[in-house]
CSV table of C-alpha atoms and ligand atoms in Angstrom, one decimal:
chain,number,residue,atom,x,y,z
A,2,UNK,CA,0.0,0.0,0.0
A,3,UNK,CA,1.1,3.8,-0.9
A,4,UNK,CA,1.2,6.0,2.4
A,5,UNK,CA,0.9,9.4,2.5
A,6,UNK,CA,4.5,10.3,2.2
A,7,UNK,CA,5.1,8.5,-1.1
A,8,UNK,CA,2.4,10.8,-2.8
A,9,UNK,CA,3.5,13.7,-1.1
A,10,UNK,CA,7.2,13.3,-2.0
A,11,UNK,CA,6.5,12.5,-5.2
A,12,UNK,CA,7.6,15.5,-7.3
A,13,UNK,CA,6.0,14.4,-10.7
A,14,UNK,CA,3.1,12.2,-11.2
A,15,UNK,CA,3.7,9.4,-14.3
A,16,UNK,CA,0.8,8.5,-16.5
A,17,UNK,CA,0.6,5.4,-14.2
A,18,UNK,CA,0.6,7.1,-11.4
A,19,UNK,CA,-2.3,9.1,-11.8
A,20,UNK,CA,-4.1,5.7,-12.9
A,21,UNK,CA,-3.1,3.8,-9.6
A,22,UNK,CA,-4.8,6.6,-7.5
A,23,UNK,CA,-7.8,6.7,-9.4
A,24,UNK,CA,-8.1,3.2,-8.7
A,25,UNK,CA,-7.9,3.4,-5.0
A,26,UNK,CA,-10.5,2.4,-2.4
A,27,UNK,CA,-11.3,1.8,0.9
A,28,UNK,CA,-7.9,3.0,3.4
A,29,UNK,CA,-6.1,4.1,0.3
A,30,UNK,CA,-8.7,6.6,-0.9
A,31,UNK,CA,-8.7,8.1,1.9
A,32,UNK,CA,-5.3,9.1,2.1
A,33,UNK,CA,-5.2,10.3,-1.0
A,34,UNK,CA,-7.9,12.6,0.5
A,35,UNK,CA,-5.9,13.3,3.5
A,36,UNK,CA,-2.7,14.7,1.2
A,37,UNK,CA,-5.1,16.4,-0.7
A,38,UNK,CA,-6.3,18.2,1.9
A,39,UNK,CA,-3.3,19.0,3.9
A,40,UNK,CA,-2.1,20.3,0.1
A,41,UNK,CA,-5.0,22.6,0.2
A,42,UNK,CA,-4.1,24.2,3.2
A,43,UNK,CA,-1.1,24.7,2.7
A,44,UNK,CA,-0.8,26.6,-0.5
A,45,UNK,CA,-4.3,27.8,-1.0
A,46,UNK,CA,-6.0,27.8,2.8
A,47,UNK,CA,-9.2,27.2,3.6
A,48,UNK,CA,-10.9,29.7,2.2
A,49,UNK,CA,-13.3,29.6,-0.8
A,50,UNK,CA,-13.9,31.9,-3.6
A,51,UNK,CA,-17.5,32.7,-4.7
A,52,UNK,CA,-18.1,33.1,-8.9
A,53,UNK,CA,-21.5,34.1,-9.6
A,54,UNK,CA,-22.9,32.1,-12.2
A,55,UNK,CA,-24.8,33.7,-15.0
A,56,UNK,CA,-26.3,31.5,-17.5
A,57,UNK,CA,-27.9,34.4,-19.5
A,58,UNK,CA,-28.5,32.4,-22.3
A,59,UNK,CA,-28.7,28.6,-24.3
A,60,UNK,CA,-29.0,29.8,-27.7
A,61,UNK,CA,-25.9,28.2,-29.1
A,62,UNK,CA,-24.4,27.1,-32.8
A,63,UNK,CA,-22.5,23.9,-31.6
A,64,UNK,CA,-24.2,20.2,-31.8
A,65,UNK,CA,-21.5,18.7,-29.2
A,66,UNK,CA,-23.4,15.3,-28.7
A,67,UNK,CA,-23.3,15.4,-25.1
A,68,UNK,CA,-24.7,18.6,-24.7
A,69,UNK,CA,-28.7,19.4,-23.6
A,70,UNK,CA,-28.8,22.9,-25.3
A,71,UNK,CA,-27.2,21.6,-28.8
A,72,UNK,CA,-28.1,23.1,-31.4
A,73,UNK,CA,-30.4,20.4,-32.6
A,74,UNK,CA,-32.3,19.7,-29.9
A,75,UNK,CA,-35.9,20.9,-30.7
A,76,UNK,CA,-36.9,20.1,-27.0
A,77,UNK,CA,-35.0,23.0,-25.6
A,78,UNK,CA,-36.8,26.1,-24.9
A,79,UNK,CA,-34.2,28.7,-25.8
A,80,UNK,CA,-34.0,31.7,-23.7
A,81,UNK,CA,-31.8,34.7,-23.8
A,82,UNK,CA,-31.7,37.4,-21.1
A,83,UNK,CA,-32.1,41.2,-21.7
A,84,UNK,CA,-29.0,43.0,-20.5
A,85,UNK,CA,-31.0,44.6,-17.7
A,86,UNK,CA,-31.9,41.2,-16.4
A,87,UNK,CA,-28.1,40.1,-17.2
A,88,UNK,CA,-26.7,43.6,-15.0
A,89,UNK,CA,-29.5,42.4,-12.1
A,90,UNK,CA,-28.0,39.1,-11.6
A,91,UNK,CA,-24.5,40.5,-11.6
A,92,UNK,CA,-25.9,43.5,-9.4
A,93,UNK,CA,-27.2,40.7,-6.9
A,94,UNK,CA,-23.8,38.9,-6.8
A,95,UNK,CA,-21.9,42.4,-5.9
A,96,UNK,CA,-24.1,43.4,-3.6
A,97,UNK,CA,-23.3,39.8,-1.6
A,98,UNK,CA,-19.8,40.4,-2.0
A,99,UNK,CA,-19.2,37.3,-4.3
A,100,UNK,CA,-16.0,39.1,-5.3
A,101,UNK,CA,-16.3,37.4,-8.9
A,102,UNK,CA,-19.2,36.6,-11.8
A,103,UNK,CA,-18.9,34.3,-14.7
A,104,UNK,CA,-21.1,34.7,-17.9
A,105,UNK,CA,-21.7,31.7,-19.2
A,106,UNK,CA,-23.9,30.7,-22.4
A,107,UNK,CA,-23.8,28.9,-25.6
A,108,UNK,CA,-21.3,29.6,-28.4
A,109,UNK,CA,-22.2,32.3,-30.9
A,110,UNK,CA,-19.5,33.7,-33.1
A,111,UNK,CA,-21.2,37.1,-34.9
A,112,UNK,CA,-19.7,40.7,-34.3
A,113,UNK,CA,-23.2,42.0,-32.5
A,114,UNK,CA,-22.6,39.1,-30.1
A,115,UNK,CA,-19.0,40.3,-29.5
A,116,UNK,CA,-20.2,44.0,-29.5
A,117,UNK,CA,-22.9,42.7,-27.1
A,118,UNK,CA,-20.2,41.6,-24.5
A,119,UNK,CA,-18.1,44.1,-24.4
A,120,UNK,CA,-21.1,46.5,-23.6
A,121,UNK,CA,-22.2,44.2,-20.5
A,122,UNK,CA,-18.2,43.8,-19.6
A,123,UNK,CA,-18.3,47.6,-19.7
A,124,UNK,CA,-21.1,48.4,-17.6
A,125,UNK,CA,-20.1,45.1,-15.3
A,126,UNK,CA,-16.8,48.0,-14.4
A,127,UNK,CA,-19.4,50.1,-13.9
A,128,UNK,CA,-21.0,49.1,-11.4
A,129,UNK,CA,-18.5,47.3,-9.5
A,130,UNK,CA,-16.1,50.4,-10.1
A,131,UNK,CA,-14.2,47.8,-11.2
A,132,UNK,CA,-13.7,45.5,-8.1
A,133,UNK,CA,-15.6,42.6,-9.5
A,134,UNK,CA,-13.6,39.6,-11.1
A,135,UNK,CA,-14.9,39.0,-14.2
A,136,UNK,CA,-14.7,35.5,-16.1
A,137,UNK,CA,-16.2,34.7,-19.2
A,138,UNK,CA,-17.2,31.1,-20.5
A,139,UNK,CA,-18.5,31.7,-24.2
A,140,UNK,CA,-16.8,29.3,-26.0
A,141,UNK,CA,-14.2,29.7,-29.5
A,142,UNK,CA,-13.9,32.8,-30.2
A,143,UNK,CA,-11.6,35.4,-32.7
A,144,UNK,CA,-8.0,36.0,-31.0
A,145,UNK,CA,-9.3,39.8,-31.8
A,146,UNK,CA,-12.5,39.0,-29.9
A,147,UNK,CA,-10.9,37.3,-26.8
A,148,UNK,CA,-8.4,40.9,-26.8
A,149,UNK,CA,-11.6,43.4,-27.0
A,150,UNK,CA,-13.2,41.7,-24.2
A,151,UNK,CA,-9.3,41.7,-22.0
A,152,UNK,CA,-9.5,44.7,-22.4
A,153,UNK,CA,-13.1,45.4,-21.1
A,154,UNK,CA,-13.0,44.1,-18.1
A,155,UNK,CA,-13.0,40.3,-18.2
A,156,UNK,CA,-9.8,38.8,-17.2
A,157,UNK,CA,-10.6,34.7,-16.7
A,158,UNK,CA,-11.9,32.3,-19.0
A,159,UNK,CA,-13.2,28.7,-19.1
A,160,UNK,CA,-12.8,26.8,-22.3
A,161,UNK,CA,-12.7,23.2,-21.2
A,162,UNK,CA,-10.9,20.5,-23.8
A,163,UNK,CA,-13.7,18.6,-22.7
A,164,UNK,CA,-11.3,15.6,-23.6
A,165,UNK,CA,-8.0,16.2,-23.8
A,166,UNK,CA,-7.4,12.7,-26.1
A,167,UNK,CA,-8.1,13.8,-29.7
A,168,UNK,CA,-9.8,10.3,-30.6
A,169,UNK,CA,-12.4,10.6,-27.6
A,170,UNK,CA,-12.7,14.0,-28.4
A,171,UNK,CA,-13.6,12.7,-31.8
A,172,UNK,CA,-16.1,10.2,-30.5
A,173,UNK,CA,-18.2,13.3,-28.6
A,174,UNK,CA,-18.7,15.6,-31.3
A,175,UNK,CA,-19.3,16.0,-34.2
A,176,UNK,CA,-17.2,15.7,-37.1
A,177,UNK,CA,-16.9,18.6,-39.1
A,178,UNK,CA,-14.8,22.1,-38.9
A,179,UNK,CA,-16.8,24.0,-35.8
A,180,UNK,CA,-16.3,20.8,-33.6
A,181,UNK,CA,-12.7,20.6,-34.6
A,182,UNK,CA,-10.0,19.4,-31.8
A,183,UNK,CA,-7.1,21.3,-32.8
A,184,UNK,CA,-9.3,24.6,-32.8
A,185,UNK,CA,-10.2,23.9,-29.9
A,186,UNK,CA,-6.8,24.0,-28.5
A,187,UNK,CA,-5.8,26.7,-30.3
A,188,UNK,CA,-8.6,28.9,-29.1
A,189,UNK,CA,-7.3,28.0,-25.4
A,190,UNK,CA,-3.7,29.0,-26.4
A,191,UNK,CA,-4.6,32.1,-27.6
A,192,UNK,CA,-6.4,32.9,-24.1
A,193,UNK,CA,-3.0,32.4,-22.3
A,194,UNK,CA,-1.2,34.2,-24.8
A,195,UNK,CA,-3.2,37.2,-25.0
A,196,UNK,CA,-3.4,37.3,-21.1
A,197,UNK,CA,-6.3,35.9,-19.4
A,198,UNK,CA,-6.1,33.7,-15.9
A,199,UNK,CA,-6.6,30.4,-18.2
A,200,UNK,CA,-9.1,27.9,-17.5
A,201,UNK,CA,-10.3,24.5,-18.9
A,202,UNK,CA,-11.9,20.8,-17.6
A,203,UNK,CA,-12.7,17.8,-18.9
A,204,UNK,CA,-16.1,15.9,-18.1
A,205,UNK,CA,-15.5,12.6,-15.8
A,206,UNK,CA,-17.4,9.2,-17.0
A,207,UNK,CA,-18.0,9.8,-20.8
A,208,UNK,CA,-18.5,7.0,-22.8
A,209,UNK,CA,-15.5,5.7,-24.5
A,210,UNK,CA,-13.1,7.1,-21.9
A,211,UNK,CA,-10.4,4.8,-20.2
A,212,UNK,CA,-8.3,5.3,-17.0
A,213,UNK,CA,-5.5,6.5,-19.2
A,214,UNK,CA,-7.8,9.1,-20.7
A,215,UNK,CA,-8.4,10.6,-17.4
A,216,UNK,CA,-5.2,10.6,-16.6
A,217,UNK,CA,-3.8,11.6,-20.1
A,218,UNK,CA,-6.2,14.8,-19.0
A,219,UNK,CA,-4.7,15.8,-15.6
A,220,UNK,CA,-1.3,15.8,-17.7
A,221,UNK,CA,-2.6,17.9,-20.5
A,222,UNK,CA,-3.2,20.7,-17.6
A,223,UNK,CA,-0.1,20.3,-16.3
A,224,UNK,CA,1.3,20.5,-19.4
A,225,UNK,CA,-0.7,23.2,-20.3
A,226,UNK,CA,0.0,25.2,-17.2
A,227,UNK,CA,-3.8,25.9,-16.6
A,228,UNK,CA,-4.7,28.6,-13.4
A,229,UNK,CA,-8.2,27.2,-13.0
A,230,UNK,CA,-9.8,23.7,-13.8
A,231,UNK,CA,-13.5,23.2,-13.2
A,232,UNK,CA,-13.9,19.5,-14.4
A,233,UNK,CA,-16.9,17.6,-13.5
A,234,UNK,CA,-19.3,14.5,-14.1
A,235,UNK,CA,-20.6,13.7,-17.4
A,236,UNK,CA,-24.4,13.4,-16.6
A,237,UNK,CA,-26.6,11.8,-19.8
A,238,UNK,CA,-29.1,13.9,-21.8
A,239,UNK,CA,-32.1,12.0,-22.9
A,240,UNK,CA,-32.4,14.7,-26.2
A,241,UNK,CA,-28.5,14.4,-27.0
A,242,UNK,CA,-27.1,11.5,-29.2
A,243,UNK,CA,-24.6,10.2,-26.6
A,244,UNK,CA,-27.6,9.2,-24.8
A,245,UNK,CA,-27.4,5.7,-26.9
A,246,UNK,CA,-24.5,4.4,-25.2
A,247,UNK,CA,-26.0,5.7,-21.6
A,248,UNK,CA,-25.7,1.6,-20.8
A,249,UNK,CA,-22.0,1.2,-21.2
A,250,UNK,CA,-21.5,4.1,-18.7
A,251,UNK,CA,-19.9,3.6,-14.5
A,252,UNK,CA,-23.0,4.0,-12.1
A,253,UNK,CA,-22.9,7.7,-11.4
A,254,UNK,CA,-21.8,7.3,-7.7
A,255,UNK,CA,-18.9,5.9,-9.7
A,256,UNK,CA,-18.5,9.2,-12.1
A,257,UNK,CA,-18.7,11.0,-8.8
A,258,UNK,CA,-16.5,9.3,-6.8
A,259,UNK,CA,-13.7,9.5,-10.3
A,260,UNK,CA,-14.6,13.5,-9.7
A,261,UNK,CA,-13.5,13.6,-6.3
A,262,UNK,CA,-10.2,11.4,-6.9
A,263,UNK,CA,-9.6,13.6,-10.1
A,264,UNK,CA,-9.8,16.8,-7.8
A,265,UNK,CA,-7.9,15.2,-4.9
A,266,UNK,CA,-4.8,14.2,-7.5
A,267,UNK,CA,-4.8,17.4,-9.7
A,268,UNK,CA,-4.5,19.3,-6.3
A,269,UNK,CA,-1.6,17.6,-5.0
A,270,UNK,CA,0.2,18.1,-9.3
A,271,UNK,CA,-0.9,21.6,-9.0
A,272,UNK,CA,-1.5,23.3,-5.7
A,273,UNK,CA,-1.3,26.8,-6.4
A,274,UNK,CA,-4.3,26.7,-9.3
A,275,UNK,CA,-7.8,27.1,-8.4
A,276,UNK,CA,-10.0,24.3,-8.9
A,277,UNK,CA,-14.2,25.0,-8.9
A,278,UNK,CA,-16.3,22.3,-7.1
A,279,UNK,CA,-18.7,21.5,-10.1
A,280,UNK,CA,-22.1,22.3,-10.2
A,281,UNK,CA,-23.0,18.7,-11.3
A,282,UNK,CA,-21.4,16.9,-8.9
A,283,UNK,CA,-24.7,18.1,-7.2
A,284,UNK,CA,-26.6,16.7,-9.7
A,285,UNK,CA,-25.7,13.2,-8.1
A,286,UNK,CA,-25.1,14.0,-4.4
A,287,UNK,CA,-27.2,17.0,-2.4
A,288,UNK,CA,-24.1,18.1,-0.8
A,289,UNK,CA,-21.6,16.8,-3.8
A,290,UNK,CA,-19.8,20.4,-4.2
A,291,UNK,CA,-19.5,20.5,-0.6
A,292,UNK,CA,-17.2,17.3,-0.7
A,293,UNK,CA,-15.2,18.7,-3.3
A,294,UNK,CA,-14.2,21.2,-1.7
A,295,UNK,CA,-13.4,19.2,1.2
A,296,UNK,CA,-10.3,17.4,-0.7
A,297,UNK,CA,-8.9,20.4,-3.0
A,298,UNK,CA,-11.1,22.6,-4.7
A,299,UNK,CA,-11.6,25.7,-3.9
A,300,UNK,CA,-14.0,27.8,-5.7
A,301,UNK,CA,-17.6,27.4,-5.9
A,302,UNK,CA,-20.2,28.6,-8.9
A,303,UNK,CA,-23.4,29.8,-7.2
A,304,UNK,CA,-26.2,30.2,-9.5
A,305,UNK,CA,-27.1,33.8,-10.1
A,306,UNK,CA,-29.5,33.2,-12.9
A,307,UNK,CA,-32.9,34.6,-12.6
A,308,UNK,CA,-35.0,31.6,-11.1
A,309,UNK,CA,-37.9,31.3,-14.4
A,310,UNK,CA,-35.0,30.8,-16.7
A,311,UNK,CA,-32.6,28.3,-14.9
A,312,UNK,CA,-34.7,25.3,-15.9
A,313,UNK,CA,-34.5,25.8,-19.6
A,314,UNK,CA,-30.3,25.7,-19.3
A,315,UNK,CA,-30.0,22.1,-18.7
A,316,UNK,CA,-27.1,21.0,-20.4
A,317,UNK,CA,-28.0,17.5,-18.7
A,318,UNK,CA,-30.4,16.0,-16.5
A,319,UNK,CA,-31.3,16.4,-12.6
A,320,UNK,CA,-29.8,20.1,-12.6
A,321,UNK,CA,-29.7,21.5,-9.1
A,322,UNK,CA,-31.5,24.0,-7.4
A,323,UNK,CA,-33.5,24.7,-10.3
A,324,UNK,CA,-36.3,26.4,-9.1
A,325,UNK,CA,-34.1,28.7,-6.6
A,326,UNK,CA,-33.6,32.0,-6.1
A,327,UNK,CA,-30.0,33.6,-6.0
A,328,UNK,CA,-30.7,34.9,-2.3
A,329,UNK,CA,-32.0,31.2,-1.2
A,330,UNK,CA,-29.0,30.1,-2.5
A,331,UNK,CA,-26.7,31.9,-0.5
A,332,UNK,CA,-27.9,31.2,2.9
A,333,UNK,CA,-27.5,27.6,2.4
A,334,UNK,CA,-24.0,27.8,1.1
A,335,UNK,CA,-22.6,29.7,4.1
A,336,UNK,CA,-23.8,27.1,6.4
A,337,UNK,CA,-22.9,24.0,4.0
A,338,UNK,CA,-19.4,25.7,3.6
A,339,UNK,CA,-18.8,26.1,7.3
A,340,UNK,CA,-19.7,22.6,7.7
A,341,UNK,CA,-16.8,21.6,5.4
A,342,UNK,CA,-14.3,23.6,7.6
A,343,UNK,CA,-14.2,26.0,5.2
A,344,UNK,CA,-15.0,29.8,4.9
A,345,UNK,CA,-16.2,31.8,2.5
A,346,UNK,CA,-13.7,35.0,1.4
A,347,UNK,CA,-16.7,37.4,1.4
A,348,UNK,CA,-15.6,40.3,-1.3
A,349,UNK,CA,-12.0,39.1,-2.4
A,350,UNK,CA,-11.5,38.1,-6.0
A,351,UNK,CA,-9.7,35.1,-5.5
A,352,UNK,CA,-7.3,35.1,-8.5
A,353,UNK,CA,-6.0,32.3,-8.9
A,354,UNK,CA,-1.7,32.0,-7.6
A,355,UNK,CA,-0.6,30.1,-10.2
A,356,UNK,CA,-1.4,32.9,-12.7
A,357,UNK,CA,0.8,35.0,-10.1
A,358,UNK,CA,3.6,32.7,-10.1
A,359,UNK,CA,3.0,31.9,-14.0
A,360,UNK,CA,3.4,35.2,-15.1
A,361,UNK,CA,5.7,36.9,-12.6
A,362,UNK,CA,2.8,39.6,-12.4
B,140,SAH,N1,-20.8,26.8,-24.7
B,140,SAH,C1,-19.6,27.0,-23.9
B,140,SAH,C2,-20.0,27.1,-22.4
B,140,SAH,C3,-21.2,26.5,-21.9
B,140,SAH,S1,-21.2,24.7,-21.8
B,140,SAH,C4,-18.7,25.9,-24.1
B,140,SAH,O1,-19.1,24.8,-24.5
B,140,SAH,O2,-17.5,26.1,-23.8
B,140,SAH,C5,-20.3,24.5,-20.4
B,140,SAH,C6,-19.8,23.1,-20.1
B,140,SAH,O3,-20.9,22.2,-19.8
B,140,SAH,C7,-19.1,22.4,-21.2
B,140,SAH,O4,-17.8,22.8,-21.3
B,140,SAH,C8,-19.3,20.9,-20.9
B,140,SAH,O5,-18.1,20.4,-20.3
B,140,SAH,C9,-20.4,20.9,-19.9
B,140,SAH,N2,-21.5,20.0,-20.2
B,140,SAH,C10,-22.2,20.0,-21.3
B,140,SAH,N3,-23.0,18.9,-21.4
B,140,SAH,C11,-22.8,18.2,-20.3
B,140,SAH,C12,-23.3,16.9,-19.7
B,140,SAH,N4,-24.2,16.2,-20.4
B,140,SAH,N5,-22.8,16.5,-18.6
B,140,SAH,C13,-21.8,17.2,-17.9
B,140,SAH,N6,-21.3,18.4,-18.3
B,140,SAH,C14,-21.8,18.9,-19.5
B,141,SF4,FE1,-23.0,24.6,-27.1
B,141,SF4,FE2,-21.2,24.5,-25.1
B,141,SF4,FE3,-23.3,22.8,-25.2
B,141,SF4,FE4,-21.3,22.5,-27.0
B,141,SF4,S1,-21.2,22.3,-24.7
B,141,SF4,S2,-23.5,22.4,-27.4
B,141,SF4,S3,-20.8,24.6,-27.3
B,141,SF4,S4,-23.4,25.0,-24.9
């Protein structure tokens, strides 16, 4: 049996490695936990960011085949938020001192879309007088795009690989030039390049995907150099065409416990990075995120969305705190939080220190 020490003193995780640990059980699992932990501590505390999450809208132009709001799905109700509603929701999450917002929605390349950003980025600044962190999740976008929105205001953003093997990634989408690997890739160069604190993920339990997969995707972030990871459980979609294989896939207790051992590893390869709890590990467990945060991550996504709209974003099933409001939302996290042994950093950006350390800023 590993102990503790070995994975601590362990400078560089091999391919095999990684694989051993997200094999372990029983006594073993938990000491992975345990170095996890004491990682977290140590180089990020135990303190947890707040991102408000913004879903303003699910139009999107992409038919990834895991995906509830695809393109092709006819079942979707397709929703877009005014920019007053959009400024509310990111209003509420100042005025709670959740330090940071994320605006999160399908992928539309036009230049109104673009021009539409940078007006909401804009008034964001506004009326946060420029305090609020700012991180942008809108998919592949023009290098020239990703620079006018820098230099607006946002300053993270999530692209996940999704899967960071090429041939899997080839299996979950489909095959044609907007679905394309190497874009895909390119797009989340360009984002460190031009500046941004640099996020991506990969979803946990896909059909097709191996133990080496998973590993093969902590390693690409290493590789990569990522500040932030939000990676989470791939959940099935009844309307999506991966749904046809939903029989070949780990129990979901399994997907979630993968998440947790994904998190836990990927802490202890990266500790300066923030890693967000995903929003659908609560999909599978009530207090899923909560348990995330327990053994590395430490940022959490809070849904900000206006409560009539947040059902019609389901990018899979069994979505959480659907029918909430923002303001119910916060109560119960402080107390889930504390419960943890965590506390919330009320107000504080929470950049990530990698990006520090990265960059020398
Ligand atoms: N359109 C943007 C952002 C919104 S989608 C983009 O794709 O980058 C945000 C994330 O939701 C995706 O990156 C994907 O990893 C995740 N997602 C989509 N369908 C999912 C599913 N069925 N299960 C789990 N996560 C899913
Ligand atoms: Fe669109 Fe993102 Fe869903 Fe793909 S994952 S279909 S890009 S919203």
């Amino acid at each position: 049996m590993k102990q503790v020490d070995a994975i601590l003193n362990k400078n560089r995780f091999s391919r095999e490695d990684i694989v051993y640990w997200l094999k372990a059980e029983g006594e073993e699992k938990t000491r992975l936990f345990e170095a996890s932990q004491m990682i977290k501590s140590q180089y990020v505390g135990k303190r947890v960011y707040f991102r408000g999450l913004v879903e303003f809208s699910n139009i999107c132009s992409k038919n990834c085949y895991y995906c509830g709001i695809r393109r092709a799905n006819q079942n979707a109700e397709r929703y877009n938020l005014t920019d007053s509603e959009i400024l509310d929701a990111v209003r509420f999450a100042y005025e709670n001192r959740y330090g940071s917002v994320v605006l999160q929605g399908g992928e539309i390349s036009s230049p109104a879309f673009a021009r539409r950003i940078t007006g909401l980025l804009r008034r964001i600044q506004e009326i946060s007088e420029g305090t609020l962190g700012v991180t942008l999740s809108l998919g592949e976008q023009p290098e020239e795009v990703y620079r006018e929105w820098l230099e607006n205001g946002a300053h993270r953003y999530l692209l996940r690989i999704e899967a960071s093997n090429p041939e899997l990634y080839n299996k979950i989408h489909p095959e044609d030039d907007i679905h394309d690997y190497h874009k895909r890739l390119e797009s989340l160069r360009t984002l460190q390049k031009v500046g941004y604190q640099t996020g991506t993920g990969v979803m946990i339990g896909l059909p097709f995907q191996t133990w080496e997969d998973l590993a093969g995707d902590l390693i690409f972030m290493r590789d990569f150099d990522i500040d932030m990871v939000g990676m989470g459980p791939y959940i099935e979609h009844k309307d999506t065409p991966l749904y046809q294989y939903r029989d070949q896939l780990v129990s979901e207790e399994e997907r979630f416990q993968l998440t947790l051992k994904m998190t836990a590893i990927l802490r202890i390869m990266m500790k300066d990075i923030n890693i967000a709890a995903a929003t659908a590990l609560q999909a599978i467990d009530p207090i899923g995120r909560e348990k995330a945060l327990k053994i590395g991550a430490n940022v959490i996504m809070p849904n900000v969305t206006p409560g009539m709209y947040r059902n019609n974003y389901k990018l899979y099933e069994n979505k959480p705190c659907t029918d909430e409001e923002a303001a119910d939302c916060t109560n119960c996290l402080d107390v889930r939080i504390g419960m943890v042994g965590d506390e919330i950093a009320y107000g504080e950006r929470g950049d990530p220190k990698h990006y520090y350390n990265r960059t020398g800023k």
